[in-house]
Structures are given as C-alpha cells and as structure tokens.
Coordinates of C-alpha atoms in Angstrom, one line a residue:
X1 CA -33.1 -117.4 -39.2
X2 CA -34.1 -114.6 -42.0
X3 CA -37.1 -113.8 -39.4
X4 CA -34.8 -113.8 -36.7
X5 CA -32.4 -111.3 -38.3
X6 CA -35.7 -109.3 -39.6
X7 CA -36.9 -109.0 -35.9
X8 CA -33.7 -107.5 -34.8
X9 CA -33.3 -105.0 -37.8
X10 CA -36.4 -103.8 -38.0
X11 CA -36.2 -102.6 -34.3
X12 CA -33.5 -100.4 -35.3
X13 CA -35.2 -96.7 -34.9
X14 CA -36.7 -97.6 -31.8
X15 CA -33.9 -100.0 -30.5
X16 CA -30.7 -98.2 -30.0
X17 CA -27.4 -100.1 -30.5
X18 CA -27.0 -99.7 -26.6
X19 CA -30.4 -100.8 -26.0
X20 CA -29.0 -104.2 -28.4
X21 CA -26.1 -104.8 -26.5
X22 CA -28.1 -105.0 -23.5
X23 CA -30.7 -107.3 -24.7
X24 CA -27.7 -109.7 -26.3
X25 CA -26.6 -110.0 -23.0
X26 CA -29.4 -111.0 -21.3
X27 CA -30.1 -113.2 -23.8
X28 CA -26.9 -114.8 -22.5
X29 CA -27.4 -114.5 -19.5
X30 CA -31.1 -116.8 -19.8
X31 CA -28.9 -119.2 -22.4
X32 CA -26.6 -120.1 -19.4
X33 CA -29.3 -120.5 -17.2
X34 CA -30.5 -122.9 -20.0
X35 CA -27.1 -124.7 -20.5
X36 CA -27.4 -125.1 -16.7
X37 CA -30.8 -127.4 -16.8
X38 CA -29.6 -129.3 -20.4
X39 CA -26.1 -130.3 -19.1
X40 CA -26.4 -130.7 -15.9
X41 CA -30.2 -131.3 -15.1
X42 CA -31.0 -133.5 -17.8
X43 CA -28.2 -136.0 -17.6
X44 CA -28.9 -137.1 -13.9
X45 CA -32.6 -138.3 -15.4
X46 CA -30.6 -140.3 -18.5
X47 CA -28.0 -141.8 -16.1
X48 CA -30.1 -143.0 -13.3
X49 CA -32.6 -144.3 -15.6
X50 CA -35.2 -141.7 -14.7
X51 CA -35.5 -143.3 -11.2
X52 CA -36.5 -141.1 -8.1
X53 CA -33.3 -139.6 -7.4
X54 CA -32.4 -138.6 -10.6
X55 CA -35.9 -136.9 -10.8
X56 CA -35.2 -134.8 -7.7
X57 CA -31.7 -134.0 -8.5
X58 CA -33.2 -132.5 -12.4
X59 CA -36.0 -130.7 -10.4
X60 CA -33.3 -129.3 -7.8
X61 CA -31.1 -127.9 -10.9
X62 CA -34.4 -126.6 -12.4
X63 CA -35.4 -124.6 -9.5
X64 CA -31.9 -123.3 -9.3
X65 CA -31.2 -122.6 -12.5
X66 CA -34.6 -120.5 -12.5
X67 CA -34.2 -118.6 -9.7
X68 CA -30.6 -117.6 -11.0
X69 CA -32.5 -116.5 -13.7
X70 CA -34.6 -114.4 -12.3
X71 CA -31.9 -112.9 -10.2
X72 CA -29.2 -112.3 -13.1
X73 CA -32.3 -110.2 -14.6
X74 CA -33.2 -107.6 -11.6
X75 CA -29.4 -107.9 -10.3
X76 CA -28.9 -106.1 -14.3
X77 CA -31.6 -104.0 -13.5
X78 CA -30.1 -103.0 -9.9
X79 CA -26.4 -102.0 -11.8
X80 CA -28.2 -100.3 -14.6
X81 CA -29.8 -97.9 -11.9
X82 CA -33.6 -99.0 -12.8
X83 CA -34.3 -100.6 -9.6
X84 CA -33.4 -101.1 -5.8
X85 CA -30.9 -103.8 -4.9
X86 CA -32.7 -107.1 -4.9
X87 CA -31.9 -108.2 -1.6
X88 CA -34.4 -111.3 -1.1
X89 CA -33.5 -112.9 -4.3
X90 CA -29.7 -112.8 -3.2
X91 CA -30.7 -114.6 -0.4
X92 CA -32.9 -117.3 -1.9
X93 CA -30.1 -117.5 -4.4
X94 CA -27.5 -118.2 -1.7
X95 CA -29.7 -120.6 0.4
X96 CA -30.2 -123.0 -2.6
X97 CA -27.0 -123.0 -3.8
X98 CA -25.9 -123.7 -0.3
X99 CA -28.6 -126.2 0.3
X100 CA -27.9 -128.0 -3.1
X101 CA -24.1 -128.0 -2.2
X102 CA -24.7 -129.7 1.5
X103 CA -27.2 -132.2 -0.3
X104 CA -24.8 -133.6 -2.4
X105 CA -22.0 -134.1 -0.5
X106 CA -23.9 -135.6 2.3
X107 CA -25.4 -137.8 -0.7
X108 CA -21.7 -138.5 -1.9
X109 CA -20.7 -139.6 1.9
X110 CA -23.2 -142.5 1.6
X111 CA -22.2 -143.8 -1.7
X112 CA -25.3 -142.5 -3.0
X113 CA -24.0 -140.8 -5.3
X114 CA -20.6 -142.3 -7.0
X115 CA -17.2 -140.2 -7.5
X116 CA -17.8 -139.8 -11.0
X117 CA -17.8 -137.0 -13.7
X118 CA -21.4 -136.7 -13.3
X119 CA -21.3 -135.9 -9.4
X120 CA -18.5 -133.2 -10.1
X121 CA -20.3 -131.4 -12.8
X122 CA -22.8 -131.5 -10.6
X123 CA -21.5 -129.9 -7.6
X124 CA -19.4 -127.2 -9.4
X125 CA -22.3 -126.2 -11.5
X126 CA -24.8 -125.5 -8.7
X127 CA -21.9 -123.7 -7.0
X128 CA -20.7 -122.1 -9.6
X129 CA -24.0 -120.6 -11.5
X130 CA -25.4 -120.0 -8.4
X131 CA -22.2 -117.6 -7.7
X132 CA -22.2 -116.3 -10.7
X133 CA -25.8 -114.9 -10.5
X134 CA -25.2 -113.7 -6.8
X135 CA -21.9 -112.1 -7.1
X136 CA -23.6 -110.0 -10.1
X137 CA -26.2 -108.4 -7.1
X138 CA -23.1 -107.3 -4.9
X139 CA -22.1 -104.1 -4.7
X140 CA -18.2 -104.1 -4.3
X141 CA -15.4 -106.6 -5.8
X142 CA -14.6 -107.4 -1.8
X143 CA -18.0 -108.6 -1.6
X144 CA -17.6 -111.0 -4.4
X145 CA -14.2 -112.2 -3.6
X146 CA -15.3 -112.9 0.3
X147 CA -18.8 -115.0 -1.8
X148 CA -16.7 -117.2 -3.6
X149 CA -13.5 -118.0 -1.1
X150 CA -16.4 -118.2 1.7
X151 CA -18.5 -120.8 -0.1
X152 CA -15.1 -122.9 -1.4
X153 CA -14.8 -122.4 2.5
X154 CA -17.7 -124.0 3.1
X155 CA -17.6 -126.8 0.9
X156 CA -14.3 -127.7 1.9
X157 CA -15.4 -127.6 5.7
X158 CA -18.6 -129.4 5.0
X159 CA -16.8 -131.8 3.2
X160 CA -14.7 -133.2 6.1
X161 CA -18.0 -132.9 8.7
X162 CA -19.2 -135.6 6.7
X163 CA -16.4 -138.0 6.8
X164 CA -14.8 -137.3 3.1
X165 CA -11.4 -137.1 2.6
X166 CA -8.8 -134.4 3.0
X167 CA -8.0 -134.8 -1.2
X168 CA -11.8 -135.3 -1.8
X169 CA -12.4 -132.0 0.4
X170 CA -9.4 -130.1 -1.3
X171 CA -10.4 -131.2 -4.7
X172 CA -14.1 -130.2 -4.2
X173 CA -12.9 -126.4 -2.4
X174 CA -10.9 -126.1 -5.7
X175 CA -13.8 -126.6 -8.1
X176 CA -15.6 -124.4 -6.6
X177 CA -13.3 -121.9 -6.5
X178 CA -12.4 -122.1 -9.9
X179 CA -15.8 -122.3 -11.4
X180 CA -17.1 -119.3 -9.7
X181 CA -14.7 -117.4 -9.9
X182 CA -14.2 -117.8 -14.1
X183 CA -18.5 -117.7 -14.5
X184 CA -18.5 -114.7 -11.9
X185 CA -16.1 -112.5 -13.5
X186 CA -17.9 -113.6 -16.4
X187 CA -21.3 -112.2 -15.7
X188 CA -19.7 -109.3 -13.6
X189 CA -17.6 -108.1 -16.8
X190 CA -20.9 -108.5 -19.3
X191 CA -22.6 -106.5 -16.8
X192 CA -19.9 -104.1 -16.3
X193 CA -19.5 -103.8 -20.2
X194 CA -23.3 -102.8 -20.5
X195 CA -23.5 -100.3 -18.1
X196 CA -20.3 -98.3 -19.8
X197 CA -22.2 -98.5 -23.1
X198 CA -25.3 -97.1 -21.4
X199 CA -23.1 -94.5 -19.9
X200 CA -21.2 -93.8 -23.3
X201 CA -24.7 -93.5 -24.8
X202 CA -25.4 -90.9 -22.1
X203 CA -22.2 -89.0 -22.6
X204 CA -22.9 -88.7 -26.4
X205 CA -26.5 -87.0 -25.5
X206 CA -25.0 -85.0 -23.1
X207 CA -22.5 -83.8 -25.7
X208 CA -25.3 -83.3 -28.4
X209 CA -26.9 -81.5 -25.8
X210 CA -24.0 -79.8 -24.8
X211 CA -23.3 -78.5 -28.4
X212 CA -27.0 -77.6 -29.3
X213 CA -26.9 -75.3 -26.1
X214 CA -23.6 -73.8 -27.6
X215 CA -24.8 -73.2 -30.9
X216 CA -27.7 -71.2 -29.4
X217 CA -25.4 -69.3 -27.3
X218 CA -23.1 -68.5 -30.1
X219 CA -26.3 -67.4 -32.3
X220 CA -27.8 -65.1 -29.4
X221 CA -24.5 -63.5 -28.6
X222 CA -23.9 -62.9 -32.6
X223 CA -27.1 -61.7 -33.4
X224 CA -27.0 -58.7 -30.7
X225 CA -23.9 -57.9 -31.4
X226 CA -25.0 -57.5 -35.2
X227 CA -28.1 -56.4 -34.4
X228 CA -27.4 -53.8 -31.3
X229 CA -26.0 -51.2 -33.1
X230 CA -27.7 -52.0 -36.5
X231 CA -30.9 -50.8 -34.8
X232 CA -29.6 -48.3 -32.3
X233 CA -28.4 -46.5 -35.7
X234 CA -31.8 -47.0 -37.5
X235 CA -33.7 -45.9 -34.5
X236 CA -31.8 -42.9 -34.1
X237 CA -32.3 -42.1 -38.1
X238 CA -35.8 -43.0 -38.3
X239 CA -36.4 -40.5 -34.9
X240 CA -34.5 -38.1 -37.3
X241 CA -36.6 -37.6 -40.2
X242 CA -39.4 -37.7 -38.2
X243 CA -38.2 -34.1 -36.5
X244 CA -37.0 -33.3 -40.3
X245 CA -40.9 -34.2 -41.7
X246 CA -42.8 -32.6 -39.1
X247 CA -41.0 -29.5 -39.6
X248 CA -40.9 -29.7 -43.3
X249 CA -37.0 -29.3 -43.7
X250 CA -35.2 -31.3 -46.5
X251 CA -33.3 -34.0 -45.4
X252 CA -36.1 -36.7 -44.4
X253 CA -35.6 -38.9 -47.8
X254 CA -31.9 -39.2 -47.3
X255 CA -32.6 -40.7 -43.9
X256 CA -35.1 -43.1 -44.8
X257 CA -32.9 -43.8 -47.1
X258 CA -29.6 -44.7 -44.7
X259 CA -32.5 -46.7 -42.9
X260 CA -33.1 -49.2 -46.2
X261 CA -29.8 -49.1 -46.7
X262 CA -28.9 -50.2 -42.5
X263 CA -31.7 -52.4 -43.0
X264 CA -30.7 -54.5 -45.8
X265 CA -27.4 -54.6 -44.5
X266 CA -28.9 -56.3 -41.3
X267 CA -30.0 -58.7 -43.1
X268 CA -27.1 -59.8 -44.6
X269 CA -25.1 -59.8 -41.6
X270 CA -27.9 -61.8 -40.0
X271 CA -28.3 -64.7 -42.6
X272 CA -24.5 -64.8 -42.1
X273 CA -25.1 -65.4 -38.4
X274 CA -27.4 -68.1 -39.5
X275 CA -24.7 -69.8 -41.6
X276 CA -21.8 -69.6 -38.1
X277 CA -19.7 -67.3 -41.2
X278 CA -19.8 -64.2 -39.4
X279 CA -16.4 -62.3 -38.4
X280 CA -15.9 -58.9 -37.2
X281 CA -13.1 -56.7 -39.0
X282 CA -11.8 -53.9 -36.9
X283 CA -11.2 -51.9 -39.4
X284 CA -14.3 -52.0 -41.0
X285 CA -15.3 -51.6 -37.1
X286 CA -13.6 -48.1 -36.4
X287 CA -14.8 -46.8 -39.9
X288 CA -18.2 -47.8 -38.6
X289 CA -18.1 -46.4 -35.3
X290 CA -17.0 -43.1 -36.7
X291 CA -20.0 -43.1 -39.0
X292 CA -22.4 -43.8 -36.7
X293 CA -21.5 -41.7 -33.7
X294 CA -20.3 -38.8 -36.3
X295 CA -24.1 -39.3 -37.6
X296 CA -25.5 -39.2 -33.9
X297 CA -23.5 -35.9 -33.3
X298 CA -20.6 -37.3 -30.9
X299 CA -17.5 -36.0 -31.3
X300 CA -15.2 -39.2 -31.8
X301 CA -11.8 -39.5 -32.0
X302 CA -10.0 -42.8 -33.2
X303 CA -5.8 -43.3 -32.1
X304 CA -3.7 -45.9 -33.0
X305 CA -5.8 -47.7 -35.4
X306 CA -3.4 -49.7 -37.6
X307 CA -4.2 -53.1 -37.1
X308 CA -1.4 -54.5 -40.0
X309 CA 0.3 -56.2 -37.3
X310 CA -3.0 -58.4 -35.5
X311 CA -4.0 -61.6 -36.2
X312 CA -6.8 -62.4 -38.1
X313 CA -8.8 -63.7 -34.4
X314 CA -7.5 -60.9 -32.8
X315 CA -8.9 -58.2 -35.1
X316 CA -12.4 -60.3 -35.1
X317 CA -12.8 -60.3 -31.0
X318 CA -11.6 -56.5 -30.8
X319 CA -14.2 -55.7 -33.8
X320 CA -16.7 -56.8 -31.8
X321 CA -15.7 -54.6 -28.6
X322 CA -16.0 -52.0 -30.7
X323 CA -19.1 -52.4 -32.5
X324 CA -20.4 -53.4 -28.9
X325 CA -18.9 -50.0 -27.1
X326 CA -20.3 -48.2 -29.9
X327 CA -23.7 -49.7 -28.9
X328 CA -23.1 -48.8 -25.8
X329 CA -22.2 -45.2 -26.0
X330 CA -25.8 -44.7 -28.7
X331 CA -28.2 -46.2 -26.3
X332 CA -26.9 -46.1 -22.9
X333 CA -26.0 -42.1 -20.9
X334 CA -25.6 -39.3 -23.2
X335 CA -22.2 -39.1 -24.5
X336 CA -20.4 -35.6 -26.0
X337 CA -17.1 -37.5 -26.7
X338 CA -16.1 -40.6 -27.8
X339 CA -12.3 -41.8 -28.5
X340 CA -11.1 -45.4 -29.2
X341 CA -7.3 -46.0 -28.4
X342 CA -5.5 -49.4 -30.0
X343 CA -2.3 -49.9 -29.3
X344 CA 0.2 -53.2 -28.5
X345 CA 1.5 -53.1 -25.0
X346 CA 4.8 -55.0 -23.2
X347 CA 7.7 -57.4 -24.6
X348 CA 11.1 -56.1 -25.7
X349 CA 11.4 -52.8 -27.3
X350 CA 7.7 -51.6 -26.1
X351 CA 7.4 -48.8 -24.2
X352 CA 4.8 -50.1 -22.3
X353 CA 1.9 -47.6 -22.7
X354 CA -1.2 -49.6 -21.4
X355 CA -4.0 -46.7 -21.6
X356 CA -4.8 -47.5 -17.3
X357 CA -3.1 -50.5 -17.1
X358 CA 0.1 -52.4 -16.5
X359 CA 1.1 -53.8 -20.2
X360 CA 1.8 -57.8 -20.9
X361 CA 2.2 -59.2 -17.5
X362 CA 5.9 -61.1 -17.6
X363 CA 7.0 -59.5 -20.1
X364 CA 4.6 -60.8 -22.9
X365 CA 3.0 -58.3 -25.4
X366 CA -1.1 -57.7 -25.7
X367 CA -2.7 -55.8 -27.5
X368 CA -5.4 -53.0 -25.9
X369 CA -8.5 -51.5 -26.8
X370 CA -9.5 -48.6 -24.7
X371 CA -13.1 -47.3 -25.3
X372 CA -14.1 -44.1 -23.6
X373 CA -17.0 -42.0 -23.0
X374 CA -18.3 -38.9 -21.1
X375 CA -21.9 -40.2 -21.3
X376 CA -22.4 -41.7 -17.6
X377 CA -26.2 -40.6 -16.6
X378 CA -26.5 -38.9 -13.7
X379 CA -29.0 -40.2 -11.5
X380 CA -31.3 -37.4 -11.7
X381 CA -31.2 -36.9 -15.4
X382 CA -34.4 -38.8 -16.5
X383 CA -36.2 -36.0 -14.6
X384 CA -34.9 -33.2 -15.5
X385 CA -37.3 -30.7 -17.5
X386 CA -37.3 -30.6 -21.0
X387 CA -34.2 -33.1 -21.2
X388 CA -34.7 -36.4 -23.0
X389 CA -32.3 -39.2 -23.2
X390 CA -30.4 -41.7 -25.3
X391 CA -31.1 -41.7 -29.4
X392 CA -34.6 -40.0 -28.7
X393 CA -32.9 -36.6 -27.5
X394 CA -30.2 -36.9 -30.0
X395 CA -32.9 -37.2 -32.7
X396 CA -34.5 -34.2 -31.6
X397 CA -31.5 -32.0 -31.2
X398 CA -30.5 -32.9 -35.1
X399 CA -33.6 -31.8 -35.6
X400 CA -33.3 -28.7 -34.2
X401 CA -35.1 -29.0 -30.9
X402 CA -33.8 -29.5 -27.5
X403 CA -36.7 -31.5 -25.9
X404 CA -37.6 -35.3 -26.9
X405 CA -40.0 -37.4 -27.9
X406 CA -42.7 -37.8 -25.3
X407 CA -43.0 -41.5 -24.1
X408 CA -39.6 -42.8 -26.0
X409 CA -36.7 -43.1 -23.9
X410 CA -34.7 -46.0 -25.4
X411 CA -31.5 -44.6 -23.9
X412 CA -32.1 -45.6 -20.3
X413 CA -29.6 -48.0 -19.1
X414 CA -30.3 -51.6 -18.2
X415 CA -28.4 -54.9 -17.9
X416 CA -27.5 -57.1 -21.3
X417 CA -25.9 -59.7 -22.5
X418 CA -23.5 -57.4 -24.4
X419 CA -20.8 -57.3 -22.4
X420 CA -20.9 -60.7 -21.1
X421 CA -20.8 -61.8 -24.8
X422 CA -17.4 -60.0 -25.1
X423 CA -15.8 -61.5 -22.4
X424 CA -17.1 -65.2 -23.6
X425 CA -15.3 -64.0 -26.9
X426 CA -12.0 -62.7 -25.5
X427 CA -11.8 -65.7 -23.2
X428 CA -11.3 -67.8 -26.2
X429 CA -8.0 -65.8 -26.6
X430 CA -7.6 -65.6 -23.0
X431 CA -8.1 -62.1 -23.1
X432 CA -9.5 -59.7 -20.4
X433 CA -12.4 -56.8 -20.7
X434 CA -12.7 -54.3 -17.8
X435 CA -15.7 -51.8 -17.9
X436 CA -16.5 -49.2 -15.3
X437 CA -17.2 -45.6 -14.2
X438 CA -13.6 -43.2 -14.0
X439 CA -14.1 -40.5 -11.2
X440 CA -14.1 -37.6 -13.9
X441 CA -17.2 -38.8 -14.9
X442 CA -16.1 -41.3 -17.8
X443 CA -17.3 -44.4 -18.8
X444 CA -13.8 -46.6 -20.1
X445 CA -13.9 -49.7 -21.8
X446 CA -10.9 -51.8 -21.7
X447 CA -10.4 -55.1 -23.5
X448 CA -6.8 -57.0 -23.6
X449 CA -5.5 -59.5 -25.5
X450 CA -2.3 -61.3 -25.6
X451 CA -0.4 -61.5 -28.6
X452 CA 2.2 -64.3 -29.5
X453 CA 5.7 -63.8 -30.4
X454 CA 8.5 -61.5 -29.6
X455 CA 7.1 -58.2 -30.3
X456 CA 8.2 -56.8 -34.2
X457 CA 6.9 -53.5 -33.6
X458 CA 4.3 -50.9 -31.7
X459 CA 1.4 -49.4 -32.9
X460 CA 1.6 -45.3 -31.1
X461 CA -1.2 -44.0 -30.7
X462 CA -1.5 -41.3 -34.1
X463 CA 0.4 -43.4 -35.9
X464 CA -0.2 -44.4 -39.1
X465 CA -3.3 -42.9 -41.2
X466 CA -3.1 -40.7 -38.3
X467 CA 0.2 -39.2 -39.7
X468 CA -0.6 -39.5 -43.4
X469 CA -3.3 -37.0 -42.4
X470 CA -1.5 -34.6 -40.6
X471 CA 1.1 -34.2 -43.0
X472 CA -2.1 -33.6 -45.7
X473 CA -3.3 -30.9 -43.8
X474 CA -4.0 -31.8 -40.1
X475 CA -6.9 -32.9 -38.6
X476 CA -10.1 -33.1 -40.3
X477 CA -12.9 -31.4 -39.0
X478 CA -16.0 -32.7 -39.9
X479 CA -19.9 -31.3 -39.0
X480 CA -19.6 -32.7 -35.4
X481 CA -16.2 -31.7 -34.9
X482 CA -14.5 -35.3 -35.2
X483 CA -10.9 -35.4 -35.3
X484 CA -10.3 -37.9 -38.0
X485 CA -6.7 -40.4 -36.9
X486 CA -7.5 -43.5 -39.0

C-alpha cells in the first residue's frame, strides 16, 4: 500500500489534481468492468461445474465486459474533447449486448437455463454494463433515455417472441430498466464530473492568464505616464544647457543639475510602479505642471484648483490627466498657453458651469478637468525655414536662438498609449475623457468624473489659493508671464 500511496504522490508536480481525478475515474471505470467478469462471469463456471455452457457463458461476459472497457475509455476521451466520437465501438457495444441479451432468453425458454438468481444477474448485468458503457458515447440525454427504454423494449418484446410469460417479460423489461438506468447515470455523472474539473482547471489558467496580462497592462500604462513627462522635461533641460554650453553663458550646471535631480526622482516613481504603490496627487500634479511648462516657457494658468472636496481616487485619476496633458502640451504642437480648469459640475445648489459641456447628467454632480492648449501644428509647420518643433525649438529659444537642433524633432505628433491609458483609468470611476481640436485653433482636454453624494459645495474657478493671492497682491507674474491661481 505504502508503494501505492508513493506512486500517486510522487506524481504530484507533473500530475495535476485534475489530471488525478481523471485517472481515479477510470480506474473505476476498468474496476466495474472487473466486477463485471468476477461476479457475473466467474460464477456461471462454479455453478455449472465448469461444463460447456458455463464456459461459453464466462467467455461471452469476458468479451463483453472487455469491449465495454475499451469503449468507456475512448467514450472519456470523446467528452474530454481529445478524440472523435467512437462510433464503431458504440456499435459493437450495442450488438453484444443485444446478442447476449437474445441468447439468454432464448436459453431460458428451453429450460436451459433455470429461473434462478444466477440467470437474472446474468441478464441485467450484460444489459445493464453494456448500457452503461454505451450511453457514456452519446451525445444528448434524449439519446440515452431512448438506449435504455428501447432495449427494456426489446427485452420485453423478445421475451414474449419466445414463449415466456407476460410477468417473466415484465419482470425482465424492469431489470433492465432499472440497472441501466442507475449504472448509466452512474458513469454519465463521473464523466460529467471530470470534464467540469478539466474545465474549472481551464478557467483558473485563463484567470492567471487573464491577471498576468492585467498586471502588464497596468505596468505599461504606469510607467509612461511616470515616465512621459519625466523625460519630456529632462530632454527639454538637457537640450538647454547644451545651447547655454556652446555659447558659454552661465546657467549649464544648474540644468544638469534639475536633470539629476528629474532623474533620481524617476527612479523612485518607477520602483514604485514596480511595487503596484503608485498614486497620482493632483495637487502635487498642478504644482508640477506649472513647473515644468513655466520651465519650458509656456505661459500656464491654473483655475479652480482646490481639490479639499475629492476623493482620494478621484484626485489620483485626474493627477494622471494632468501629468498626461502636460506631456502632451511638451512634446506634441508648439503651445504659447496653457490653462487647467477644475471645477465640480451639476446636483443641487451648482450652478452648472461645465467648461464645454452639460454638467452631471440627471442631476448628479462630476467633477471636470479641462486642459487647454494653443499648440495644434499646422500641417505645414515641420517645413517651415528656420522653425524647429516640440522641446528641441523650445530649447533653443531659452537659449537664445530661434532655429533648432538639426536632426532632433521630438515634438512631432504621433499616436500613444497615453490617452487610451486615461480613459482605462477613468472608466474605473466610470468617468469620461474627450480630446480634440476647437476651431480657434485649440487643443482641449476634457476628463469627467462623477462624484457621489448630494453636492456640499462648488469649487469656482479662482477660488481658493486663487483669492488668497489676489488679495496678497494680485497675480503673480513670473519669467514666462504665468498667472499663478493655485
């Protein structure tokens, strides 16, 4: 037994629990085709003395109880999806049961066989293995009703063709009936029980797979967001104090500087990627954006940013906008002005300002992020005479030149997963983002998200810090010209 149990174990890597199941049933399966031969084969040698008929009768249960065999293995195979339906093997099936079943009747109509407990166990086990083994090749439960009320049929018919009795022919349909149909829904529900573990098993890989795939999405779309603007900023700087070194003006070491400084910072945010811990702030994502486009020379203006009254999930997929937008607006056209608009839209009490849009749908209140740019290329741009584009021309002009770097045009616009990123992270809140071209020659940004709750209050655009600076002393103008309002 310890061997036994060492066998089975030590399969374990390689054997899957499903793949056990399986092989535990047609284990059975073969052990039934055994109990077949040992209690009904064998006895007809014992109690005929091992005379001729006796020997016939244990080699007629031997052949059928191998064939059954062989069927209840491909018939597993067949549900199991490994093989084609076996079709001959059905039949053979069928014709020795239905041969065996006509042989012993016409043997118990001559006497030669008595009306004992032997003959029955005789008749219902031929009938009833050999239904068990063919009902587990058909395909439909119609199919294995019409088997076993067909052949209790056919017994019973036979029966009374060859002189038996009405209560002999009625007793014989009966035990038919009810052996095949108990060792049929046997078999049919072990089978049936394998294949949903197989398909369970299935299911589980699909989900591993499933999840794996997620992860890696979830990682891509994380690491460009972290990384787009990150390197859009260092580029820009690095393009910087080379204009600043070539011409020998002070300045150069304080970029490289911002660089290392960018750079470490990268990597930070991406070992937190890594760990599935990073979160966008908005807050910490409008200071940023007015760093970095105040530092590429855009004029950016920031309304409405108080985000007191957001959610913590909220703030995270509109911080990500943002850092995204701001991307955007460094690599992609070449933008003069920039101004980022937050407010809370719809419900009681709002005035429904929606910055281009209808605010809250049904009277529920969202909260809107409006992006907007005058950096849309014009198609002709690229071509233009001593006019470069994107971080490259912006470099230069810091620099105190008005013509690029030959051969570097990292501004051009092109597809990327940016923006489809966005719109996988606002779905999560079912949120909206609309992007698109404005006829003045804007490029707006537009993400929405609903907010739960009766609304408590309204964030108006220049609210806030906005305010607290005002009353200081107005706006603050800065190098660029920015308009501090956060």
């Amino acid at each position: 037994m310890s061997r036994l149990t060492d066998w089975w174990h030590s399969r374990g890597p390689a054997r899957s629990n499903m793949a056990k199941v399986e092989l535990y049933t047609r284990w059975t399966f073969h052990a039934l085709a055994g109990i077949e031969v040992v209690a009904i084969g064998i006895p007809q040698l014992l109690d005929k003395g091992g005379d001729q008929l006796g020997g016939w009768l244990f080699l007629l249960v031997m052949a059928h109880a191998t064939l059954s065999g062989a069927l209840l293995s491909t018939a597993m195979d067949w549900r199991l999806g490994r093989r084609e339906q076996p079709v001959r093997l059905i039949l053979g099936v069928s014709a020795l049961t239905g041969g065996g079943i006509i042989l012993l009747l016409a043997l118990r109509s001559t006497d030669t066989l008595p009306q004992d407990q032997g003959y029955a166990f005789l008749l219902m086990g031929i009938a009833g293995f050999g239904l068990a083994a063919i009902t587990l090749g058909l395909r439909t439960a119609a199919h294995r009703v019409y088997a076993v009320l067909g052949t209790a049929a056919g017994t019973a018919a036979m029966s009374l063709l060859l002189g038996l009795e009405w209560n002999n022919a009625a007793a014989n349909a009966a035990g038919v009936t009810a052996t095949g149909a108990a060792l049929a829904v046997t078999y049919v529900f072990s089978a049936w029980l394998v294949s949903v573990v197989w398909e369970l098993d299935e299911a589980r890989e699909l989900h591993t797979r499933l999840a794996i795939a997620e992860e890696r999405l979830r990682f891509g779309r994380d690491l460009h967001d972290v990384m787009g603007r990150n390197l859009a900023v260092i580029a820009l700087k690095s393009e910087l104090a080379v204009q600043l070194a070539e011409r020998d003006r002070p300045g150069a070491v304080t970029q490289m500087t911002e660089v290392q400084l960018i750079a470490q910072e990268s990597q930070r945010e991406v070992r937190e990627v890594v760990r599935g811990y990073r979160e966008a702030d908005l807050h910490t994502e409008l200071e940023g954006a007015r760093g970095v486009l105040k530092a590429a020379g855009i004029d950016c203006r920031i309304k409405g940013g108080d985000v007191g009254g957001l959610s913590a999930e909220v703030q995270s997929a509109l911080g990500w906008v943002v850092r995204e937008a701001t991307t955007n607006v460094l690599r992609h056209g070449d933008a003069r002005r920039c101004t980022v608009r937050l407010s809370q839209t719809g419900g009681p009490g709002v005035d429904g300002e929606s910055d281009g849009g209808s605010g809250g749908g049904s009277g529920g209140r969202e909260a809107v992020l409006t992006v907007e740019n005058d950096g849309v290329p014009d198609a002709g741009a690229g071509a233009r005479a001593g006019k470069g584009s994107g971080l490259a021309r912006r470099g230069s002009e810091l620099a105190g030149t008005g013509s690029g770097v030959a051969g570097k045009d990292p501004g051009l616009p092109g597809k990327g997963s940016g923006l489809a990123g966005l719109r996988e992270r606002l779905a999560a809140l079912d949120g909206t983002l609309d992007a698109g071209s404005t006829a003045d020659g804007c490029f707006v940004l537009t993400a929405r998200v609903p907010l739960p709750g009766p609304a408590t209050g309204h964030v108006r655009p220049g609210s806030g810090k906005a305010d607290e600076a005002d009353e200081a002393g107005g706006a603050d103008e800065t190098e660029t010209g920015e308009e501090v309002a956060v």
